[in-house]
mmCIF file of C-alpha atoms in Angstrom:
data_model
loop_
_atom_site.group_PDB
_atom_site.id
_atom_site.type_symbol
_atom_site.label_atom_id
_atom_site.label_comp_id
_atom_site.label_asym_id
_atom_site.label_seq_id
_atom_site.Cartn_x
_atom_site.Cartn_y
_atom_site.Cartn_z
ATOM 1 C CA MET D 1 10.623 -5.014 -4.764
ATOM 2 C CA VAL D 2 12.715 -1.830 -4.576
ATOM 3 C CA MET D 3 11.688 1.381 -6.360
ATOM 4 C CA LEU D 4 14.128 4.156 -7.239
ATOM 5 C CA LEU D 5 12.825 7.708 -7.529
ATOM 6 C CA GLY D 6 14.676 10.941 -8.200
ATOM 7 C CA GLN D 7 15.199 13.807 -10.615
ATOM 8 C CA TYR D 8 16.933 12.991 -13.904
ATOM 9 C CA SER D 9 20.665 12.191 -13.856
ATOM 10 C CA THR D 10 20.806 11.445 -10.126
ATOM 11 C CA GLY D 11 22.144 7.990 -11.013
ATOM 12 C CA LYS D 12 19.105 5.714 -10.670
ATOM 13 C CA THR D 13 19.917 3.403 -13.591
ATOM 14 C CA THR D 14 23.648 3.505 -12.758
ATOM 15 C CA PHE D 15 22.786 2.488 -9.186
ATOM 16 C CA ILE D 16 20.976 -0.646 -10.433
ATOM 17 C CA LYS D 17 23.794 -1.370 -12.891
ATOM 18 C CA HIS D 18 26.364 -1.003 -10.113
ATOM 19 C CA LEU D 19 24.533 -3.521 -7.934
ATOM 20 C CA LEU D 20 24.045 -5.981 -10.788
ATOM 21 C CA LYS D 21 27.391 -5.268 -12.514
ATOM 22 C CA THR D 22 25.742 -5.094 -15.963
ATOM 23 C CA ARG D 23 25.526 -2.617 -18.844
ATOM 24 C CA ALA D 24 22.578 -0.424 -19.922
ATOM 25 C CA HIS D 25 22.199 2.741 -21.993
ATOM 26 C CA ILE D 26 22.799 5.746 -19.757
ATOM 27 C CA GLY D 27 23.313 9.420 -20.450
ATOM 28 C CA PRO D 28 23.421 12.798 -18.658
ATOM 29 C CA GLU D 29 20.082 13.795 -20.237
ATOM 30 C CA PRO D 30 16.792 12.180 -19.102
ATOM 31 C CA THR D 31 17.431 8.761 -20.693
ATOM 32 C CA THR D 32 15.116 6.416 -18.836
ATOM 33 C CA ASP D 33 11.840 7.639 -20.310
ATOM 34 C CA ARG D 34 9.864 4.682 -19.005
ATOM 35 C CA PHE D 35 9.202 2.560 -15.954
ATOM 36 C CA VAL D 36 11.505 -0.455 -16.179
ATOM 37 C CA VAL D 37 11.086 -3.441 -13.864
ATOM 38 C CA VAL D 38 14.372 -5.348 -13.615
ATOM 39 C CA MET D 39 13.678 -8.905 -12.513
ATOM 40 C CA SER D 40 15.065 -12.420 -12.611
ATOM 41 C CA GLY D 41 14.594 -14.535 -15.759
ATOM 42 C CA THR D 42 16.148 -17.516 -17.516
ATOM 43 C CA ASP D 43 17.740 -15.372 -20.240
ATOM 44 C CA GLU D 44 18.302 -11.689 -21.002
ATOM 45 C CA ARG D 45 15.240 -10.211 -22.637
ATOM 46 C CA SER D 46 12.939 -7.209 -22.577
ATOM 47 C CA VAL D 47 9.157 -7.641 -22.405
ATOM 48 C CA PRO D 48 6.879 -4.723 -23.437
ATOM 49 C CA GLY D 49 4.355 -3.292 -20.958
ATOM 50 C CA ASN D 50 1.141 -4.411 -22.651
ATOM 51 C CA THR D 51 2.340 -8.026 -22.645
ATOM 52 C CA ILE D 52 3.600 -8.049 -19.049
ATOM 53 C CA ALA D 53 0.349 -6.485 -17.745
ATOM 54 C CA VAL D 54 -1.773 -9.402 -19.001
ATOM 55 C CA GLN D 55 0.576 -12.160 -17.820
ATOM 56 C CA ALA D 56 -1.198 -14.010 -15.017
ATOM 57 C CA ASP D 57 1.998 -15.023 -13.200
ATOM 58 C CA MET D 58 3.229 -11.397 -12.952
ATOM 59 C CA PRO D 59 1.995 -8.942 -10.295
ATOM 60 C CA PHE D 60 1.413 -6.092 -12.767
ATOM 61 C CA SER D 61 -2.170 -6.657 -13.955
ATOM 62 C CA GLY D 62 -3.333 -3.702 -11.798
ATOM 63 C CA LEU D 63 -1.409 -1.318 -14.064
ATOM 64 C CA THR D 64 -3.934 -1.796 -16.885
ATOM 65 C CA THR D 65 -6.097 0.856 -15.151
ATOM 66 C CA PHE D 66 -3.561 3.518 -16.216
ATOM 67 C CA GLY D 67 -4.261 2.769 -19.888
ATOM 68 C CA THR D 68 -2.199 2.211 -23.012
ATOM 69 C CA ALA D 69 -0.506 5.610 -22.701
ATOM 70 C CA PHE D 70 1.266 4.304 -19.598
ATOM 71 C CA LEU D 71 1.765 0.691 -20.720
ATOM 72 C CA SER D 72 3.665 1.876 -23.796
ATOM 73 C CA LYS D 73 6.067 3.561 -21.352
ATOM 74 C CA PHE D 74 6.462 0.445 -19.223
ATOM 75 C CA GLU D 75 8.688 -2.566 -19.765
ATOM 76 C CA CYS D 76 10.157 -5.522 -17.939
ATOM 77 C CA SER D 77 13.827 -6.356 -18.299
ATOM 78 C CA GLN D 78 14.648 -9.941 -17.329
ATOM 79 C CA MET D 79 18.093 -11.442 -16.769
ATOM 80 C CA PRO D 80 19.648 -14.272 -14.793
ATOM 81 C CA HIS D 81 21.318 -12.837 -11.669
ATOM 82 C CA PRO D 82 21.652 -14.163 -8.078
ATOM 83 C CA LEU D 83 20.554 -10.819 -6.524
ATOM 84 C CA LEU D 84 17.450 -10.615 -8.740
ATOM 85 C CA GLU D 85 16.241 -13.965 -7.421
ATOM 86 C CA HIS D 86 15.574 -12.162 -4.124
ATOM 87 C CA VAL D 87 15.010 -8.524 -5.126
ATOM 88 C CA THR D 88 13.218 -6.870 -8.067
ATOM 89 C CA PHE D 89 14.157 -3.282 -8.997
ATOM 90 C CA VAL D 90 11.800 -0.657 -10.436
ATOM 91 C CA ASP D 91 13.638 2.042 -12.374
ATOM 92 C CA THR D 92 11.521 5.164 -12.946
ATOM 93 C CA PRO D 93 11.763 8.079 -15.388
ATOM 94 C CA GLY D 94 13.536 11.089 -13.887
ATOM 95 C CA VAL D 95 11.141 13.449 -12.138
ATOM 96 C CA LEU D 96 11.020 16.652 -14.171
ATOM 97 C CA SER D 97 11.731 20.142 -12.934
ATOM 98 C CA GLY D 98 10.899 23.692 -14.013
ATOM 99 C CA GLU D 99 9.362 24.345 -17.424
ATOM 100 C CA LYS D 100 9.421 20.682 -18.468
ATOM 101 C CA GLN D 101 6.758 19.826 -15.906
ATOM 102 C CA ARG D 102 4.193 21.828 -17.802
ATOM 103 C CA THR D 103 4.539 19.656 -20.901
ATOM 104 C CA GLN D 104 2.362 17.072 -19.213
ATOM 105 C CA ARG D 105 3.069 13.355 -19.360
ATOM 106 C CA ALA D 106 0.427 11.338 -21.190
ATOM 107 C CA TYR D 107 -0.352 9.305 -18.057
ATOM 108 C CA ASP D 108 -0.843 9.872 -14.342
ATOM 109 C CA PHE D 109 2.793 9.737 -13.172
ATOM 110 C CA THR D 110 1.945 10.317 -9.510
ATOM 111 C CA GLY D 111 -0.752 7.642 -9.615
ATOM 112 C CA VAL D 112 1.663 5.091 -11.051
ATOM 113 C CA THR D 113 4.334 5.834 -8.437
ATOM 114 C CA SER D 114 1.826 5.459 -5.594
ATOM 115 C CA TRP D 115 0.634 2.125 -7.123
ATOM 116 C CA PHE D 116 4.225 0.867 -7.094
ATOM 117 C CA ALA D 117 4.831 2.350 -3.619
ATOM 118 C CA ALA D 118 2.058 0.164 -2.163
ATOM 119 C CA LYS D 119 3.655 -2.935 -3.717
ATOM 120 C CA CYS D 120 7.304 -2.092 -2.940
ATOM 121 C CA ASP D 121 9.267 -3.095 0.156
ATOM 122 C CA LEU D 122 11.735 -0.228 -0.094
ATOM 123 C CA ILE D 123 11.614 3.163 -1.820
ATOM 124 C CA LEU D 124 14.937 4.870 -2.504
ATOM 125 C CA LEU D 125 14.864 8.628 -3.204
ATOM 126 C CA LEU D 126 18.060 9.566 -5.019
ATOM 127 C CA PHE D 127 19.642 13.023 -4.932
ATOM 128 C CA ASP D 128 22.975 14.295 -6.148
ATOM 129 C CA PRO D 129 24.949 17.207 -4.637
ATOM 130 C CA HIS D 130 24.090 19.483 -7.582
ATOM 131 C CA LYS D 131 20.335 18.733 -7.625
ATOM 132 C CA LEU D 132 19.072 19.276 -4.097
ATOM 133 C CA ASP D 133 15.985 21.302 -4.942
ATOM 134 C CA VAL D 134 12.720 19.383 -4.718
ATOM 135 C CA SER D 135 10.698 20.328 -7.826
ATOM 136 C CA ASP D 136 6.883 20.573 -7.839
ATOM 137 C CA GLU D 137 6.470 17.217 -9.571
ATOM 138 C CA PHE D 138 8.902 15.555 -7.140
ATOM 139 C CA LYS D 139 6.963 17.134 -4.262
ATOM 140 C CA ARG D 140 3.710 15.650 -5.592
ATOM 141 C CA VAL D 141 5.417 12.265 -5.951
ATOM 142 C CA ILE D 142 6.719 12.372 -2.351
ATOM 143 C CA TYR D 143 3.244 13.406 -1.098
ATOM 144 C CA SER D 144 1.791 10.384 -2.919
ATOM 145 C CA LEU D 145 4.056 8.142 -0.800
ATOM 146 C CA ARG D 146 2.116 9.094 2.360
ATOM 147 C CA GLY D 147 1.418 6.050 4.478
ATOM 148 C CA HIS D 148 4.597 4.334 3.272
ATOM 149 C CA ASP D 149 7.019 6.416 5.347
ATOM 150 C CA ASP D 150 8.629 3.308 6.851
ATOM 151 C CA LYS D 151 9.752 2.208 3.377
ATOM 152 C CA ILE D 152 11.491 5.461 2.379
ATOM 153 C CA ARG D 153 15.284 5.745 2.398
ATOM 154 C CA VAL D 154 17.243 8.645 0.907
ATOM 155 C CA VAL D 155 20.460 8.161 -1.052
ATOM 156 C CA LEU D 156 22.810 11.110 -1.594
ATOM 157 C CA ASN D 157 24.563 9.802 -4.679
ATOM 158 C CA LYS D 158 27.707 11.078 -6.509
ATOM 159 C CA ALA D 159 28.955 12.411 -3.155
ATOM 160 C CA ASP D 160 32.585 12.093 -4.260
ATOM 161 C CA GLN D 161 32.102 15.079 -6.591
ATOM 162 C CA VAL D 162 32.462 17.502 -3.675
ATOM 163 C CA ASP D 163 35.051 17.803 -0.888
ATOM 164 C CA THR D 164 34.331 17.001 2.779
ATOM 165 C CA GLN D 165 33.475 20.567 3.781
ATOM 166 C CA GLN D 166 31.018 20.986 0.882
ATOM 167 C CA LEU D 167 29.553 17.541 1.552
ATOM 168 C CA MET D 168 28.717 18.619 5.099
ATOM 169 C CA ARG D 169 26.865 21.658 3.750
ATOM 170 C CA VAL D 170 25.158 19.638 1.029
ATOM 171 C CA TYR D 171 23.944 17.116 3.617
ATOM 172 C CA GLY D 172 22.516 19.932 5.738
ATOM 173 C CA ALA D 173 20.801 21.508 2.720
ATOM 174 C CA LEU D 174 19.321 18.148 1.716
ATOM 175 C CA MET D 175 17.861 17.585 5.189
ATOM 176 C CA TRP D 176 16.431 21.108 5.121
ATOM 177 C CA SER D 177 14.694 20.540 1.745
ATOM 178 C CA LEU D 178 13.374 17.135 2.806
ATOM 179 C CA GLY D 179 12.097 18.449 6.145
ATOM 180 C CA LYS D 180 9.695 20.756 4.299
ATOM 181 C CA VAL D 181 8.332 17.974 2.104
ATOM 182 C CA LEU D 182 8.231 14.848 4.272
ATOM 183 C CA ASN D 183 6.477 16.514 7.235
ATOM 184 C CA THR D 184 7.487 13.889 9.794
ATOM 185 C CA PRO D 185 9.124 14.586 13.151
ATOM 186 C CA GLU D 186 11.515 11.642 12.657
ATOM 187 C CA VAL D 187 14.690 11.979 10.649
ATOM 188 C CA VAL D 188 14.694 9.942 7.449
ATOM 189 C CA ARG D 189 17.699 7.611 6.946
ATOM 190 C CA VAL D 190 20.173 9.059 4.434
ATOM 191 C CA TYR D 191 22.925 6.967 2.818
ATOM 192 C CA ILE D 192 25.847 8.947 1.428
ATOM 193 C CA GLY D 193 27.991 7.437 -1.271
ATOM 194 C CA SER D 194 28.976 7.149 -4.881
ATOM 195 C CA PHE D 195 27.108 4.212 -6.324
ATOM 196 C CA ASN D 196 28.824 3.610 -9.630
ATOM 197 C CA ASP D 197 31.637 1.425 -10.941
ATOM 198 C CA LYS D 198 34.294 4.145 -10.950
ATOM 199 C CA PRO D 199 36.730 4.231 -8.003
ATOM 200 C CA VAL D 200 35.988 6.921 -5.393
ATOM 201 C CA ASN D 201 37.517 10.280 -6.311
ATOM 202 C CA GLU D 202 39.919 10.529 -3.338
ATOM 203 C CA ALA D 203 41.355 13.859 -4.498
ATOM 204 C CA ALA D 204 38.026 15.519 -3.605
ATOM 205 C CA THR D 205 36.880 13.463 -0.640
ATOM 206 C CA GLY D 206 40.164 12.647 1.135
ATOM 207 C CA PRO D 207 40.770 9.395 3.055
ATOM 208 C CA ILE D 208 37.853 9.983 5.476
ATOM 209 C CA GLY D 209 35.405 10.202 2.594
ATOM 210 C CA LYS D 210 36.438 6.881 1.074
ATOM 211 C CA GLU D 211 36.034 5.066 4.400
ATOM 212 C CA LEU D 212 32.645 6.762 5.003
ATOM 213 C CA PHE D 213 31.340 5.800 1.551
ATOM 214 C CA GLU D 214 32.379 2.168 2.007
ATOM 215 C CA LYS D 215 30.590 1.948 5.379
ATOM 216 C CA GLU D 216 27.455 3.617 3.997
ATOM 217 C CA GLN D 217 27.423 1.275 1.003
ATOM 218 C CA GLU D 218 27.670 -1.736 3.322
ATOM 219 C CA ASP D 219 24.734 -0.376 5.383
ATOM 220 C CA LEU D 220 22.604 0.109 2.290
ATOM 221 C CA LEU D 221 23.430 -3.353 0.957
ATOM 222 C CA SER D 222 22.538 -4.942 4.311
ATOM 223 C CA ASP D 223 19.226 -3.007 4.174
ATOM 224 C CA LEU D 224 18.596 -4.516 0.721
ATOM 225 C CA LYS D 225 19.553 -8.005 1.909
ATOM 226 C CA ASP D 226 17.052 -7.726 4.777
ATOM 227 C CA ILE D 227 14.145 -7.234 2.353
ATOM 228 C CA PRO D 228 13.460 -10.921 1.535
ATOM 229 C CA LYS D 229 13.461 -11.768 5.278
ATOM 230 C CA LYS D 230 10.860 -9.122 6.025
ATOM 231 C CA ALA D 231 8.776 -9.668 2.867
ATOM 232 C CA CYS D 232 6.294 -12.023 4.524
ATOM 233 C CA ASP D 233 5.707 -9.698 7.489
ATOM 234 C CA ARG D 234 5.257 -6.773 5.140
ATOM 235 C CA ARG D 235 2.647 -8.626 3.092
ATOM 236 C CA ILE D 236 0.610 -9.265 6.211
ATOM 237 C CA ASN D 237 1.139 -5.641 7.239
ATOM 238 C CA GLU D 238 -0.196 -4.398 3.856
ATOM 239 C CA PHE D 239 -3.104 -6.849 4.077
ATOM 240 C CA VAL D 240 -4.116 -5.607 7.553
ATOM 241 C CA LYS D 241 -3.804 -1.988 6.351
ATOM 242 C CA ARG D 242 -6.077 -2.768 3.410
ATOM 243 C CA ALA D 243 -8.633 -4.590 5.586
ATOM 244 C CA ARG D 244 -8.825 -1.588 7.945
ATOM 245 C CA ALA D 245 -9.208 0.792 5.012
ATOM 246 C CA ALA D 246 -12.033 -1.346 3.546
ATOM 247 C CA LYS D 247 -13.846 -1.390 6.901
ATOM 248 C CA ILE D 248 -13.663 2.392 7.255
ATOM 249 C CA HIS D 249 -14.746 2.818 3.625
ATOM 250 C CA ALA D 250 -17.846 0.709 4.351
ATOM 251 C CA TYR D 251 -18.699 2.850 7.407
ATOM 252 C CA ILE D 252 -18.319 6.098 5.407
ATOM 253 C CA ILE D 253 -20.437 4.896 2.462
ATOM 254 C CA ALA D 254 -23.202 3.592 4.768
ATOM 255 C CA HIS D 255 -23.215 6.882 6.704
ATOM 256 C CA LEU D 256 -23.576 8.942 3.500
ATOM 257 C CA LYS D 257 -26.424 6.685 2.320
ATOM 258 C CA LYS D 258 -28.202 7.056 5.703
ATOM 259 C CA GLU D 259 -27.996 10.882 5.552
ATOM 260 C CA MET D 260 -29.829 11.008 2.198
ATOM 261 C CA PRO D 261 -33.541 12.056 2.286
ATOM 262 C CA ALA D 262 -36.225 9.587 1.180
ATOM 263 C CA MET D 263 -37.867 11.760 -1.479
ATOM 264 C CA ILE D 264 -37.162 15.453 -2.060
ATOM 265 C CA GLY D 265 -33.896 17.450 -2.249
ATOM 266 C CA LYS D 266 -31.518 14.585 -2.938
ATOM 267 C CA ALA D 267 -29.097 16.508 -5.171
ATOM 268 C CA LYS D 268 -28.861 19.392 -2.666
ATOM 269 C CA THR D 269 -28.235 17.041 0.272
ATOM 270 C CA GLN D 270 -25.581 15.145 -1.690
ATOM 271 C CA GLN D 271 -23.736 18.380 -2.505
ATOM 272 C CA ARG D 272 -23.973 19.512 1.147
ATOM 273 C CA LEU D 273 -22.517 16.178 2.323
ATOM 274 C CA ILE D 274 -19.632 16.422 -0.136
ATOM 275 C CA ASP D 275 -18.871 20.038 0.871
ATOM 276 C CA ASN D 276 -18.895 19.105 4.561
ATOM 277 C CA LEU D 277 -17.099 15.787 4.116
ATOM 278 C CA GLU D 278 -14.586 16.480 6.876
ATOM 279 C CA GLY D 279 -17.427 16.965 9.363
ATOM 280 C CA GLU D 280 -19.090 13.745 8.148
ATOM 281 C CA PHE D 281 -15.805 11.873 8.672
ATOM 282 C CA GLY D 282 -15.811 13.230 12.241
ATOM 283 C CA LYS D 283 -19.333 11.881 12.843
ATOM 284 C CA VAL D 284 -18.391 8.410 11.533
ATOM 285 C CA GLN D 285 -15.287 8.462 13.701
ATOM 286 C CA ARG D 286 -17.253 9.347 16.860
ATOM 287 C CA ASP D 287 -20.128 6.916 16.169
ATOM 288 C CA HIS D 288 -17.889 3.894 15.663
ATOM 289 C CA HIS D 289 -14.871 4.900 17.824
ATOM 290 C CA LEU D 290 -12.410 4.793 14.925
ATOM 291 C CA PRO D 291 -8.882 6.282 14.941
ATOM 292 C CA PRO D 292 -8.670 9.499 12.853
ATOM 293 C CA GLY D 293 -5.373 8.371 11.270
ATOM 294 C CA ASP D 294 -7.139 5.549 9.421
ATOM 295 C CA PHE D 295 -9.413 7.855 7.407
ATOM 296 C CA PRO D 296 -8.675 8.551 3.717
ATOM 297 C CA ASN D 297 -7.574 11.892 2.278
ATOM 298 C CA VAL D 298 -10.622 14.233 2.344
ATOM 299 C CA GLU D 299 -9.862 16.134 -0.902
ATOM 300 C CA HIS D 300 -9.177 12.972 -2.876
ATOM 301 C CA PHE D 301 -12.335 11.337 -1.500
ATOM 302 C CA LYS D 302 -14.432 14.413 -2.409
ATOM 303 C CA GLU D 303 -13.129 14.256 -5.978
ATOM 304 C CA ILE D 304 -14.153 10.613 -6.393
ATOM 305 C CA LEU D 305 -17.525 10.970 -4.612
ATOM 306 C CA SER D 306 -18.689 13.723 -6.954
ATOM 307 C CA GLY D 307 -19.057 11.149 -9.747
ATOM 308 C CA TYR D 308 -21.432 8.877 -7.779
ATOM 309 C CA ASN D 309 -25.077 8.864 -6.760
ATOM 310 C CA PHE D 310 -25.323 8.371 -2.971
ATOM 311 C CA ASP D 311 -28.775 6.817 -3.314
ATOM 312 C CA LYS D 312 -27.305 3.777 -5.026
ATOM 313 C CA PHE D 313 -24.861 3.087 -2.150
ATOM 314 C CA GLU D 314 -25.203 -0.105 -0.104
ATOM 315 C CA LYS D 315 -26.399 -0.191 3.492
ATOM 316 C CA LEU D 316 -24.011 -1.356 6.193
ATOM 317 C CA LYS D 317 -23.961 -5.114 6.730
ATOM 318 C CA PRO D 318 -22.891 -5.632 10.374
ATOM 319 C CA LYS D 319 -22.150 -9.316 9.707
ATOM 320 C CA MET D 320 -19.489 -8.378 7.172
ATOM 321 C CA ILE D 321 -17.891 -5.851 9.550
ATOM 322 C CA GLN D 322 -17.888 -8.539 12.248
ATOM 323 C CA ALA D 323 -16.160 -10.933 9.838
ATOM 324 C CA VAL D 324 -13.377 -8.382 9.229
ATOM 325 C CA ASP D 325 -13.017 -7.757 12.988
ATOM 326 C CA ASP D 326 -12.810 -11.505 13.668
ATOM 327 C CA MET D 327 -10.223 -11.879 10.944
ATOM 328 C CA LEU D 328 -8.083 -9.059 12.401
ATOM 329 C CA GLY D 329 -8.611 -10.257 15.966
ATOM 330 C CA TYR D 330 -8.201 -14.024 15.600
ATOM 331 C CA ASP D 331 -7.167 -15.239 12.128
ATOM 332 C CA ILE D 332 -4.168 -12.942 11.620
ATOM 333 C CA PRO D 333 -2.653 -13.704 15.073
ATOM 334 C CA GLU D 334 -3.180 -17.435 14.340
ATOM 335 C CA LEU D 335 -1.447 -17.005 10.995
ATOM 336 C CA LEU D 336 1.474 -15.212 12.643
ATOM 337 C CA LYS D 337 1.927 -18.131 15.045
ATOM 338 C CA THR D 338 2.956 -20.303 12.108
ATOM 339 C CA PHE D 339 6.012 -18.067 11.538
ATOM 340 C CA ARG D 340 9.036 -18.263 13.763
ATOM 341 C CA ASN D 341 8.843 -15.714 16.565
ATOM 342 C CA PRO D 342 12.149 -13.772 16.812
ATOM 343 C CA TYR D 343 11.453 -13.044 20.504
ATOM 344 C CA ASP D 344 11.304 -16.717 21.591
#
């Protein structure tokens, strides 16, 4: 699954159309007002969100947690296509900027994108040379992709609208804006090109530009073709990530339960634990020798904890933790042996 994110009119829908060589309604204003999953099917049809979310053979049942407000803005577009047999595309509504952000969406946009990010194999962030600023909503969306940095690729689309000298400056400005948001020491991979069906505007780009765009497009397509090969590895990777997260969650919950008093001052102690959650995370980390990078986001965790009563939490069951450790230590390596080892 490949998700496309970007501000409106950066060419997300056109990008999918260009790869599939099909038609769809597109305009310079924010046209895609919904999440559209483009996938393989026997005939061309569009399935509404509420229907697709309850279909047992589709992987979208988890989206019901975002409610009807979101599902009415979600649909699945099916069509027969050789590329779609291997790759599913998720087209998203353009991320808003400026004043429009304040007219809130009826659903948790950031939550939905992070749900898809966990399921996707590749996340493409699209920019165009005239929209390099990263708006507040886009910033929140990129922050919600934390932990999926290996899946992110950046596409500088519509690059044939500027000449070579401007393109060089635009590329520099894009890296500068991204550096502030992505907060990673590594450089993110950027593909430059013009992903639409029109021929490259050679008057602006010159002969070097055309050659560059063709090479970049080939690189991006080979990246997309690699997805099905790596899908199995990625599933195991996500599974291991989730198992680790569950184990740490169990340790945290058991620790909070243990810190609660037997009789008096429960509410006060609970509030103190929530306020000093970072310190409590540190204790759990030291007690069980856990890596700090595996712990969840403190602020987000605080928010969720405030709605629970710590007294009702479960105690730690060492047998269950041992089962997870055995699974990570023995079962997963055994499972991996059944796949072909590329290093043999």
